[in-house]
Short mmCIF file of C-alpha atoms in Angstrom, two decimals:
data_model
loop_
_atom_site.label_atom_id
_atom_site.label_comp_id
_atom_site.label_asym_id
_atom_site.label_seq_id
_atom_site.Cartn_x
_atom_site.Cartn_y
_atom_site.Cartn_z
CA MET A 1 123.15 112.34 136.64
CA LYS A 2 121.34 110.53 134.10
CA GLN A 3 118.48 111.91 132.16
CA VAL A 4 115.76 111.07 129.16
CA ALA A 5 115.61 113.83 126.51
CA ALA A 6 112.84 114.10 123.71
CA ASN A 7 113.43 112.56 120.84
CA MET A 8 111.42 114.99 118.62
CA ALA A 9 109.45 118.27 118.77
CA GLY A 10 106.22 118.15 119.65
CA THR A 11 103.44 118.29 122.32
CA VAL A 12 103.10 116.11 125.57
CA ILE A 13 99.80 114.51 125.33
CA ASN A 14 100.79 111.66 128.09
CA VAL A 15 103.09 111.43 130.98
CA LEU A 16 103.63 107.54 131.91
CA VAL A 17 106.06 108.21 134.89
CA GLN A 18 106.45 110.23 138.12
CA PRO A 19 108.73 110.90 140.49
CA GLY A 20 110.15 107.94 142.67
CA ASP A 21 109.03 105.47 139.81
CA GLU A 22 112.04 102.90 139.07
CA ILE A 23 112.15 102.98 135.22
CA THR A 24 114.53 100.60 132.93
CA GLU A 25 116.24 101.57 129.86
CA GLY A 26 113.63 101.28 126.78
CA GLN A 27 110.61 101.89 128.79
CA ASP A 28 108.10 104.57 127.74
CA VAL A 29 108.14 107.62 129.59
CA LEU A 30 106.13 110.11 127.68
CA VAL A 31 103.95 110.10 124.59
CA LEU A 32 104.71 113.29 122.18
CA GLU A 33 102.32 114.28 119.29
CA SER A 34 103.76 116.24 116.27
CA MET A 35 102.64 116.47 112.72
CA LYS A 36 99.48 114.14 113.31
CA MET A 37 101.90 111.51 114.89
CA GLU A 38 101.90 109.91 118.55
CA VAL A 39 105.43 109.08 119.37
CA PRO A 40 106.46 107.11 122.51
CA VAL A 41 109.63 108.87 124.20
CA GLN A 42 111.63 105.86 125.47
CA ALA A 43 113.98 105.99 128.44
CA GLN A 44 117.75 106.12 127.33
CA ALA A 45 118.77 105.01 130.89
CA SER A 46 117.82 103.17 133.74
CA GLY A 47 117.25 104.40 137.39
CA LYS A 48 114.73 106.16 139.64
CA VAL A 49 112.83 108.83 138.52
CA VAL A 50 114.01 112.40 140.39
CA GLU A 51 111.72 115.00 138.38
CA VAL A 52 109.48 115.20 135.36
CA LYS A 53 110.00 118.21 133.69
CA ALA A 54 107.11 118.21 131.49
CA ASN A 55 103.59 118.36 131.79
CA ILE A 56 100.67 117.44 129.55
CA GLY A 57 100.01 120.23 126.82
CA ASP A 58 103.81 121.44 127.07
CA PHE A 59 105.66 121.64 124.00
CA VAL A 60 108.77 120.20 123.97
CA ASN A 61 111.90 120.59 121.34
CA ASP A 62 114.06 117.70 120.04
CA GLY A 63 117.00 117.05 122.71
CA ASP A 64 114.98 118.74 125.82
CA ILE A 65 115.50 117.02 128.83
CA ILE A 66 111.99 115.85 129.97
CA VAL A 67 112.92 113.26 132.77
CA VAL A 68 115.94 113.62 135.30
CA LEU A 69 117.19 110.10 136.85
CA GLU A 70 118.96 109.63 140.28
CA MET B 1 82.11 129.16 88.69
CA ASN B 2 83.80 132.44 89.28
CA LYS B 3 85.14 132.23 93.08
CA VAL B 4 86.67 129.29 94.77
CA LEU B 5 87.47 128.92 98.38
CA ILE B 6 90.42 126.23 98.90
CA ALA B 7 89.46 124.60 102.31
CA ASN B 8 92.90 123.47 102.86
CA ARG B 9 96.67 124.60 103.24
CA GLY B 10 100.16 124.41 102.05
CA GLU B 11 101.09 122.77 98.90
CA ILE B 12 97.64 121.55 97.94
CA ALA B 13 96.11 124.91 98.38
CA ARG B 14 98.99 126.54 96.18
CA ARG B 15 98.41 123.60 93.60
CA ILE B 16 94.86 124.45 93.37
CA ILE B 17 95.50 128.35 93.09
CA ARG B 18 97.60 127.63 90.30
CA THR B 19 95.08 125.98 88.19
CA CYS B 20 92.40 128.46 89.12
CA LYS B 21 94.82 131.56 88.03
CA ALA B 22 95.17 129.93 84.83
CA ARG B 23 91.47 129.44 84.18
CA GLY B 24 90.73 132.83 85.32
CA VAL B 25 88.94 131.67 88.46
CA ALA B 26 89.26 133.99 91.58
CA THR B 27 90.70 132.15 94.70
CA VAL B 28 90.10 132.36 98.45
CA ALA B 29 92.48 130.91 101.01
CA VAL B 30 91.54 130.25 104.61
CA TYR B 31 94.20 129.96 107.36
CA SER B 32 95.14 129.47 110.35
CA ASP B 33 97.38 131.52 112.79
CA ALA B 34 100.46 129.05 112.40
CA ASP B 35 100.18 129.57 108.51
CA LYS B 36 99.63 133.43 108.13
CA ASP B 37 103.14 133.76 106.44
CA LEU B 38 102.92 130.60 104.12
CA PRO B 39 102.74 131.30 100.16
CA PHE B 40 99.34 130.06 99.58
CA VAL B 41 97.87 132.66 101.76
CA ARG B 42 99.56 135.60 99.73
CA GLU B 43 99.15 133.99 96.18
CA ALA B 44 95.13 133.19 96.56
CA ASP B 45 93.16 136.28 95.38
CA GLU B 46 91.87 136.67 99.05
CA SER B 47 92.79 135.08 102.57
CA VAL B 48 90.60 134.93 105.44
CA HIS B 49 91.73 133.77 108.86
CA ILE B 50 89.70 131.07 110.45
CA GLY B 51 91.24 130.30 113.56
CA PRO B 52 94.23 129.20 115.99
CA PRO B 53 96.40 126.45 114.97
CA PRO B 54 95.02 122.94 116.10
CA VAL B 55 92.87 121.78 113.22
CA PRO B 56 89.66 121.47 115.25
CA HIS B 57 89.59 125.08 115.52
CA SER B 58 90.71 126.22 111.97
CA TYR B 59 90.82 123.79 108.95
CA LEU B 60 88.30 121.46 110.22
CA ASN B 61 86.08 124.02 111.66
CA VAL B 62 83.20 123.81 109.12
CA GLU B 63 81.04 126.91 110.29
CA ALA B 64 84.35 129.34 110.13
CA ILE B 65 85.09 127.91 106.64
CA LEU B 66 81.48 128.46 105.41
CA ALA B 67 81.50 131.96 106.71
CA ALA B 68 84.66 132.61 105.14
CA ALA B 69 82.98 131.62 101.71
CA LYS B 70 79.91 133.93 102.14
CA SER B 71 81.81 136.87 103.18
CA THR B 72 84.14 136.65 100.26
CA GLY B 73 81.18 135.53 97.66
CA ALA B 74 82.93 132.23 96.74
CA ASP B 75 80.59 130.12 94.71
CA ALA B 76 82.65 126.89 95.28
CA ILE B 77 84.45 125.07 97.49
CA HIS B 78 87.67 122.81 96.94
CA PRO B 79 88.48 120.64 100.05
CA GLY B 80 91.98 119.60 98.72
CA TYR B 81 92.74 116.30 100.39
CA GLY B 82 92.95 115.40 104.16
CA LEU B 83 91.18 117.68 106.66
CA LEU B 84 87.15 117.86 105.41
CA SER B 85 87.71 116.14 101.88
CA GLU B 86 86.44 112.84 102.94
CA ASN B 87 83.73 114.47 105.23
CA GLU B 88 80.31 113.84 104.00
CA ALA B 89 78.91 116.21 106.53
CA PHE B 90 80.74 119.19 105.27
CA ALA B 91 80.08 118.50 101.41
CA ARG B 92 76.29 118.40 102.80
CA ARG B 93 76.74 121.59 104.63
CA VAL B 94 78.30 123.06 101.76
CA LEU B 95 75.41 122.43 99.23
CA GLU B 96 73.07 123.61 101.49
CA GLU B 97 74.46 127.07 101.76
CA GLY B 98 74.24 127.02 97.84
CA LEU B 99 77.96 126.39 97.08
CA LEU B 100 79.06 123.82 94.76
CA PHE B 101 81.24 121.13 96.29
CA ILE B 102 83.96 120.17 94.22
CA GLY B 103 84.02 116.48 94.71
CA PRO B 104 81.23 113.82 94.76
CA THR B 105 78.07 113.98 96.40
CA PRO B 106 77.75 113.74 100.07
CA GLU B 107 76.22 110.09 99.91
CA VAL B 108 79.05 108.65 97.95
CA ILE B 109 81.40 110.11 100.27
CA GLY B 110 79.63 108.61 103.19
CA GLN B 111 79.43 105.24 101.29
CA MET B 112 83.08 105.09 100.53
CA GLY B 113 83.98 106.54 103.94
CA ASP B 114 82.93 103.68 105.52
CA LYS B 115 85.14 100.75 104.74
CA LEU B 116 82.49 97.76 105.46
CA THR B 117 79.86 99.64 103.17
CA ALA B 118 82.54 100.10 100.40
CA ARG B 119 83.40 96.33 100.15
CA ARG B 120 80.03 95.29 100.27
CA ILE B 121 79.22 97.78 97.28
CA MET B 122 82.13 96.49 95.28
CA GLU B 123 81.45 92.67 95.86
CA ALA B 124 78.22 93.29 94.77
CA ALA B 125 79.35 95.07 91.56
CA GLY B 126 81.80 92.46 90.85
CA VAL B 127 85.08 94.19 91.69
CA PRO B 128 87.27 91.61 93.80
CA VAL B 129 87.71 92.37 97.52
CA VAL B 130 90.43 91.05 100.09
CA PRO B 131 88.55 88.11 101.37
CA GLY B 132 87.24 89.23 105.01
CA CYS B 133 84.10 89.79 106.87
CA GLU B 134 81.20 91.23 105.70
CA GLN B 135 79.74 92.98 109.14
CA ALA B 136 81.59 94.90 111.96
CA ILE B 137 82.86 92.68 114.64
CA ASP B 138 81.22 92.58 117.77
CA SER B 139 84.00 90.83 120.32
CA PRO B 140 87.41 89.54 120.57
CA ASP B 141 85.80 86.02 120.41
CA GLU B 142 84.05 86.52 117.23
CA ALA B 143 87.22 87.99 115.53
CA ALA B 144 88.84 85.01 116.69
CA VAL B 145 86.22 82.60 115.00
CA ILE B 146 86.13 84.98 111.73
CA ALA B 147 89.84 84.92 111.56
CA MET B 148 90.32 81.34 111.80
CA SER B 149 87.74 81.17 108.73
CA ILE B 150 89.88 83.62 106.92
CA GLY B 151 93.42 82.08 107.87
CA TYR B 152 96.37 83.91 109.48
CA PRO B 153 97.71 86.31 109.04
CA VAL B 154 94.90 88.79 109.16
CA MET B 155 94.60 92.64 108.91
CA LEU B 156 92.15 94.16 111.73
CA LYS B 157 90.88 97.47 110.67
CA ALA B 158 88.60 100.36 111.54
CA SER B 159 85.69 100.84 109.20
CA ALA B 160 86.04 104.12 109.52
CA GLY B 161 89.82 104.47 109.03
CA GLY B 162 91.84 104.64 105.80
CA GLY B 163 95.10 106.22 104.66
CA GLY B 164 96.90 103.54 106.64
CA ILE B 165 95.59 104.57 110.13
CA GLY B 166 93.85 102.23 112.47
CA MET B 167 95.40 99.09 110.74
CA HIS B 168 96.90 96.06 112.69
CA ILE B 169 98.88 92.80 111.09
CA CYS B 170 97.86 89.84 113.28
CA ARG B 171 99.85 86.61 112.95
CA ASP B 172 97.84 84.78 115.40
CA GLU B 173 94.87 84.45 117.65
CA ALA B 174 97.33 85.69 120.44
CA GLU B 175 98.19 88.91 118.40
CA LEU B 176 94.54 89.32 117.35
CA ARG B 177 93.20 89.20 120.70
CA GLN B 178 95.99 91.77 121.98
CA ALA B 179 95.24 94.15 118.98
CA TYR B 180 91.60 94.28 119.01
CA GLN B 181 90.82 96.26 122.20
CA SER B 182 93.55 98.76 121.82
CA ALA B 183 92.66 99.29 117.83
CA LYS B 184 89.05 99.27 118.98
CA GLY B 185 89.78 102.45 121.45
CA ARG B 186 92.19 104.31 119.15
CA ALA B 187 89.55 103.90 116.17
CA LYS B 188 87.01 105.39 118.85
CA ALA B 189 89.39 108.25 119.84
CA TYR B 190 90.50 109.05 116.00
CA PHE B 191 87.30 108.29 114.00
CA GLY B 192 84.24 108.52 116.39
CA ASN B 193 83.59 105.19 115.23
CA ASP B 194 84.88 101.68 116.78
CA ALA B 195 83.44 99.31 114.27
CA MET B 196 86.24 97.10 113.28
CA TYR B 197 86.40 94.50 110.54
CA LEU B 198 88.97 91.63 109.20
CA GLU B 199 90.48 91.11 106.22
CA LYS B 200 92.85 88.64 104.95
CA TYR B 201 96.82 90.10 104.97
CA VAL B 202 98.31 89.62 101.71
CA GLU B 203 101.86 88.80 102.04
CA ARG B 204 104.34 90.91 100.11
CA PRO B 205 101.62 93.09 98.26
CA HIS B 206 101.88 95.98 95.89
CA HIS B 207 99.83 98.87 96.32
CA ILE B 208 98.86 100.12 93.12
CA GLU B 209 95.77 102.73 92.88
CA VAL B 210 93.89 103.88 89.41
CA GLN B 211 93.03 107.32 88.65
CA VAL B 212 89.09 107.75 87.81
CA VAL B 213 87.46 110.84 86.23
CA ALA B 214 83.48 110.78 86.21
CA ASP B 215 81.37 113.74 85.12
CA GLN B 216 77.58 114.54 86.32
CA HIS B 217 76.11 112.71 83.30
CA GLY B 218 77.47 109.09 83.91
CA ASN B 219 80.62 109.15 81.80
CA VAL B 220 83.68 107.54 83.54
CA ILE B 221 87.03 107.31 82.35
CA HIS B 222 90.30 106.31 84.10
CA LEU B 223 93.66 107.78 83.98
CA LEU B 224 95.83 104.58 84.22
CA GLU B 225 97.21 103.45 87.75
CA ARG B 226 99.87 104.87 89.72
CA GLU B 227 102.48 102.44 91.73
CA CYS B 228 102.55 103.34 95.43
CA SER B 229 104.42 100.37 97.00
CA ILE B 230 107.27 102.69 98.59
CA GLN B 231 105.69 103.56 102.10
CA ARG B 232 106.89 103.90 105.32
CA ARG B 233 104.35 103.53 108.16
CA HIS B 234 101.76 102.43 105.44
CA GLN B 235 102.12 106.35 104.06
CA LYS B 236 103.49 106.86 100.68
CA VAL B 237 106.60 108.12 100.16
CA LEU B 238 107.50 107.60 96.22
CA GLU B 239 105.05 106.87 93.79
CA GLU B 240 105.75 106.29 89.81
CA SER B 241 103.50 105.67 86.94
CA PRO B 242 103.32 103.53 84.62
CA SER B 243 103.75 100.57 87.42
CA PRO B 244 106.76 98.38 86.98
CA PHE B 245 105.44 95.60 88.11
CA LEU B 246 102.00 95.10 85.92
CA ASP B 247 101.93 93.81 82.58
CA THR B 248 99.63 94.94 79.80
CA ALA B 249 96.96 92.47 80.45
CA THR B 250 96.59 93.01 84.37
CA ARG B 251 96.60 96.88 83.98
CA GLU B 252 93.85 96.63 81.62
CA LEU B 253 91.72 94.47 83.95
CA LEU B 254 92.87 96.68 86.98
CA CYS B 255 91.71 100.07 85.35
CA ASP B 256 88.40 98.27 83.91
CA ALA B 257 87.70 97.20 87.45
CA ALA B 258 88.35 101.01 88.86
CA VAL B 259 85.66 102.28 86.46
CA THR B 260 83.22 99.30 87.17
CA ALA B 261 83.77 100.56 90.93
CA ALA B 262 83.24 104.38 90.26
CA LYS B 263 79.90 103.55 87.78
CA ALA B 264 78.79 101.09 90.90
CA VAL B 265 78.88 104.12 93.55
CA GLY B 266 77.63 106.61 90.86
CA TYR B 267 80.77 108.44 91.22
CA SER B 268 81.48 112.21 89.93
CA GLY B 269 84.55 113.92 90.23
CA VAL B 270 88.19 112.87 90.43
CA GLY B 271 88.81 109.84 92.56
CA THR B 272 91.40 106.95 92.96
CA VAL B 273 90.38 103.22 93.67
CA GLU B 274 93.33 101.52 95.62
CA PHE B 275 93.86 98.19 94.99
CA ILE B 276 96.06 95.47 96.93
CA VAL B 277 97.97 93.36 94.38
CA ASP B 278 99.76 89.97 95.23
CA GLU B 279 103.02 88.47 94.05
CA GLN B 280 100.82 86.25 91.32
CA LYS B 281 98.85 89.75 90.15
CA ASN B 282 95.50 88.83 91.90
CA PHE B 283 93.80 92.31 92.93
CA TYR B 284 91.61 93.18 95.29
CA PHE B 285 89.86 96.66 96.09
CA LEU B 286 91.11 98.44 99.07
CA GLU B 287 89.30 101.70 99.17
CA MET B 288 88.04 104.17 97.59
CA ASN B 289 89.27 108.06 98.09
CA THR B 290 86.86 110.52 97.02
CA ARG B 291 89.06 113.58 96.42
CA LEU B 292 92.41 114.61 94.37
CA GLN B 293 95.26 112.41 95.72
CA VAL B 294 98.40 114.13 97.13
CA GLU B 295 100.15 111.96 94.24
CA HIS B 296 97.84 113.19 91.54
CA PRO B 297 100.79 115.19 89.79
CA VAL B 298 102.15 111.51 88.65
CA THR B 299 99.32 111.07 86.56
CA GLU B 300 99.25 114.43 85.33
CA GLU B 301 102.87 114.56 84.17
CA MET B 302 102.43 111.06 82.69
CA THR B 303 99.18 111.73 80.67
CA GLY B 304 99.49 115.58 80.15
CA ILE B 305 96.11 116.24 81.65
CA ASP B 306 95.22 118.59 84.29
CA LEU B 307 93.07 117.13 87.15
CA VAL B 308 92.18 119.97 89.01
CA SER B 309 90.97 121.75 85.79
CA LEU B 310 88.77 118.67 85.20
CA GLN B 311 87.44 119.03 88.53
CA LEU B 312 86.57 122.48 87.92
CA ASP B 313 84.84 121.35 84.62
CA ILE B 314 82.94 118.49 86.41
CA ALA B 315 81.76 120.30 89.36
CA ASP B 316 80.36 123.08 86.58
CA GLY B 317 78.56 120.45 85.34
CA HIS B 318 80.08 120.00 81.91
CA PRO B 319 80.29 116.72 80.47
CA LEU B 320 84.07 115.30 80.24
CA SER B 321 86.03 116.77 77.19
CA ILE B 322 88.32 113.58 76.73
CA LYS B 323 87.62 110.31 75.83
CA GLN B 324 89.17 106.99 77.06
CA GLU B 325 91.16 106.40 74.07
CA ASP B 326 92.66 109.99 74.41
CA VAL B 327 94.29 108.82 77.51
CA LYS B 328 97.90 107.55 77.03
CA ALA B 329 101.16 107.13 78.94
CA LEU B 330 102.87 109.70 77.13
CA ARG B 331 105.99 109.65 79.56
CA HIS B 332 107.24 107.75 82.90
CA ALA B 333 106.46 109.98 85.99
CA ILE B 334 107.83 109.76 89.57
CA GLU B 335 107.00 111.79 92.58
CA LEU B 336 109.12 111.97 95.78
CA ARG B 337 107.73 113.35 98.96
CA VAL B 338 109.72 115.47 101.03
CA TYR B 339 108.87 115.20 104.63
CA ALA B 340 110.18 117.37 107.65
CA GLU B 341 111.32 114.30 109.50
CA ASP B 342 114.42 112.27 110.50
CA PRO B 343 115.48 110.34 107.61
CA VAL B 344 116.50 107.41 109.68
CA THR B 345 113.66 107.15 112.25
CA PHE B 346 111.09 109.11 110.20
CA LEU B 347 110.33 110.94 113.41
CA PRO B 348 108.37 114.38 112.70
CA SER B 349 111.16 117.21 112.78
CA PRO B 350 109.41 120.49 113.13
CA GLY B 351 111.36 123.74 113.13
CA THR B 352 112.60 126.90 110.75
CA ILE B 353 113.73 126.42 107.39
CA THR B 354 116.68 128.39 107.12
CA LEU B 355 117.36 127.75 103.34
CA TYR B 356 115.14 126.36 100.83
CA GLN B 357 116.53 125.76 97.62
CA PRO B 358 114.42 123.45 95.33
CA PRO B 359 115.90 122.24 91.96
CA ALA B 360 115.25 124.14 88.74
CA PHE B 361 115.64 121.26 85.85
CA GLU B 362 113.35 121.09 82.76
CA ASP B 363 111.14 118.27 83.36
CA VAL B 364 111.14 118.38 87.13
CA ARG B 365 107.92 120.06 88.59
CA ILE B 366 108.09 121.22 92.14
CA ASP B 367 104.55 121.07 94.21
CA ASP B 368 105.33 123.02 97.75
CA GLY B 369 104.15 124.84 100.54
CA VAL B 370 107.22 126.51 102.20
CA GLU B 371 109.90 128.86 101.53
CA THR B 372 113.26 130.01 103.08
CA GLY B 373 111.98 131.44 106.72
CA THR B 374 109.01 129.33 106.80
CA GLN B 375 108.42 127.93 110.41
CA VAL B 376 107.37 124.11 109.98
CA THR B 377 104.92 123.75 112.85
CA PRO B 378 104.02 120.49 114.59
CA PHE B 379 100.41 121.21 113.80
CA TYR B 380 99.76 119.57 110.44
CA ASP B 381 101.50 116.70 108.22
CA PRO B 382 105.03 116.76 107.90
CA MET B 383 104.97 116.70 103.99
CA ILE B 384 106.25 119.93 102.60
CA ALA B 385 107.02 119.36 99.11
CA LYS B 386 106.89 116.78 96.04
CA VAL B 387 109.24 116.63 93.43
CA ILE B 388 107.61 115.28 90.26
CA VAL B 389 109.92 114.40 87.42
CA SER B 390 109.11 112.81 84.30
CA ALA B 391 111.06 111.28 81.03
CA ALA B 392 110.39 109.34 78.07
CA THR B 393 111.58 105.81 79.94
CA ARG B 394 111.61 104.84 83.69
CA GLU B 395 115.66 104.81 83.60
CA GLU B 396 115.70 108.11 82.49
CA ALA B 397 112.98 109.30 84.92
CA VAL B 398 115.16 107.56 87.79
CA TYR B 399 118.30 109.62 86.52
CA GLN B 400 116.19 113.04 86.58
CA ALA B 401 114.85 112.58 90.02
CA GLN B 402 118.65 111.74 91.35
CA LYS B 403 119.66 114.83 89.97
CA ALA B 404 116.61 116.77 91.29
CA MET B 405 117.31 115.44 95.01
CA ASP B 406 120.98 115.84 94.69
CA HIS B 407 120.12 119.44 94.27
CA PHE B 408 117.45 120.38 96.77
CA LEU B 409 118.75 122.11 99.32
CA ILE B 410 116.73 122.33 102.65
CA THR B 411 118.50 123.55 106.05
CA GLY B 412 117.19 124.20 109.53
CA ILE B 413 115.07 121.17 109.94
CA LYS B 414 115.64 117.56 109.11
CA THR B 415 114.04 116.02 105.95
CA ASN B 416 113.81 112.91 104.14
CA ILE B 417 115.65 113.72 101.31
CA PRO B 418 118.93 111.64 102.37
CA PHE B 419 116.60 108.44 102.68
CA LEU B 420 114.99 109.41 99.07
CA LYS B 421 118.34 109.55 97.70
CA GLU B 422 119.04 105.89 98.80
CA VAL B 423 115.71 104.49 97.43
CA LEU B 424 116.70 106.06 93.95
CA GLN B 425 119.95 104.31 94.35
CA ASP B 426 118.69 101.04 95.58
CA GLU B 427 119.23 97.92 93.23
CA GLN B 428 115.90 96.44 93.71
CA PHE B 429 114.24 99.52 92.89
CA LEU B 430 116.44 100.41 89.91
CA ALA B 431 115.24 97.07 88.70
CA GLY B 432 111.70 98.07 89.61
CA ASN B 433 111.19 95.13 91.84
CA TYR B 434 109.68 96.00 95.17
CA THR B 435 106.63 95.44 97.27
CA THR B 436 105.11 97.55 100.30
CA TRP B 437 107.91 95.49 102.50
CA PHE B 438 110.45 97.76 100.60
CA VAL B 439 111.34 100.11 103.50
CA THR B 440 111.30 97.52 106.08
CA GLU B 441 113.65 95.20 104.20
CA ARG B 442 115.70 97.82 103.47
CA GLY B 443 116.18 98.78 106.99
CA ALA B 444 116.67 95.52 107.85
CA ALA B 445 119.32 94.91 105.28
CA SER B 446 121.21 98.13 106.32
CA SER B 447 121.26 97.30 110.00
CA ASN B 448 122.62 93.72 109.05
CA GLU B 449 125.50 95.14 107.02
CA LYS B 450 126.22 97.65 110.24
CA ARG B 451 126.72 94.75 112.14
#
């Protein structure tokens, strides 16, 4: 199963994909904010989104799985 | 002035406490929930909790900070840098409460905070400004017309921006039109003011700034320059002084222009006039920072002058005790900023510091805000420490810096120390030959090597 992991620790300020979306590698799926910086998280693989594990306002750590792909 | 409240956190709060202690001035720290265990909170004579971690509820909470000043009987407020330091309304509220604000007048903060107004004042005073527009731009069409007259590439900027935030380089009309809407939206969100303007983009520029000091009696001097061209994402990583790029004649012109700029606005306090310098050593006013700068220790170690001490004297109404001829570059100083971030991607890396062991050498100054066990939270700036070295020559200072970085141990979080070490070994850096493109060009070169 393919997944997308957070590339840094921070607060989720925007979720750009939802279950059912077809996403391609490199596409922005989420925007995190940490230490005064907004950083988009890019998909590390292509596929259909099965589950988005993060909501706006959640705090995620570096490496946490945030999107599960089919 | 008997008691100073520091409306800031981390390393700069600690730095200000140090000079206050040396002068017998009492200090009050204010802190959010996230910072309750940080060294600056214990080191102040008193500390007051002002709110939850997000800055709008704590370090930007003007009324909570003023209440803390009242309840502790502080008679002055030092704003540090960032946060409320360049907030005109805050400075005004401080004065309304009958307290001293350690900085210039609210009017000057307001004028210099609006980059378009600052440009106009400087131009009128004869300080060279980057070619650009005089008024805020109203539409993408107007932007395109102005850009055509200035010539590409242009820099699209937010008038309320600064510190590298809200800027966009546009190399052609398509890029400009695309950047315009998003930059305007972002400026509205970040600064609450979406006025945009255009400047000519200076290719391969140096970012050099001049420290100025002015009392309330009209005396203005400069404390020479700082070379700040080593930046990532328009934010400084390493600063040094004297600048290896400037010659004596240009230095004199630049420093004189900074004094003219400070006089033109009726400045009082310590401040910094930032310039962009092109390859032919033409310089242009960029902006004025109406506060203590992160990199102020470079100037302190070069000249032997304590800038925080000067701030306290000026706020107290004393005339300057030093004259221009007393200011000399006694040493070469370099500052390295240690950030809690990935050394390759530069992405923030909050977490708990499991071991913190800064270097301890003669001529190596550490201004830091953390210790072993500190939790570096995602709420604030990623800078956790500054290493400032000084020596008789640049070569020796670089050697000191290398040695210091080799002996700086931080575990538990990622830091940019490996990156700083690489900079200190870089041939172009060692030759003193670098521009604001240094980090980008280095990155490109190293990925070519890997290929």
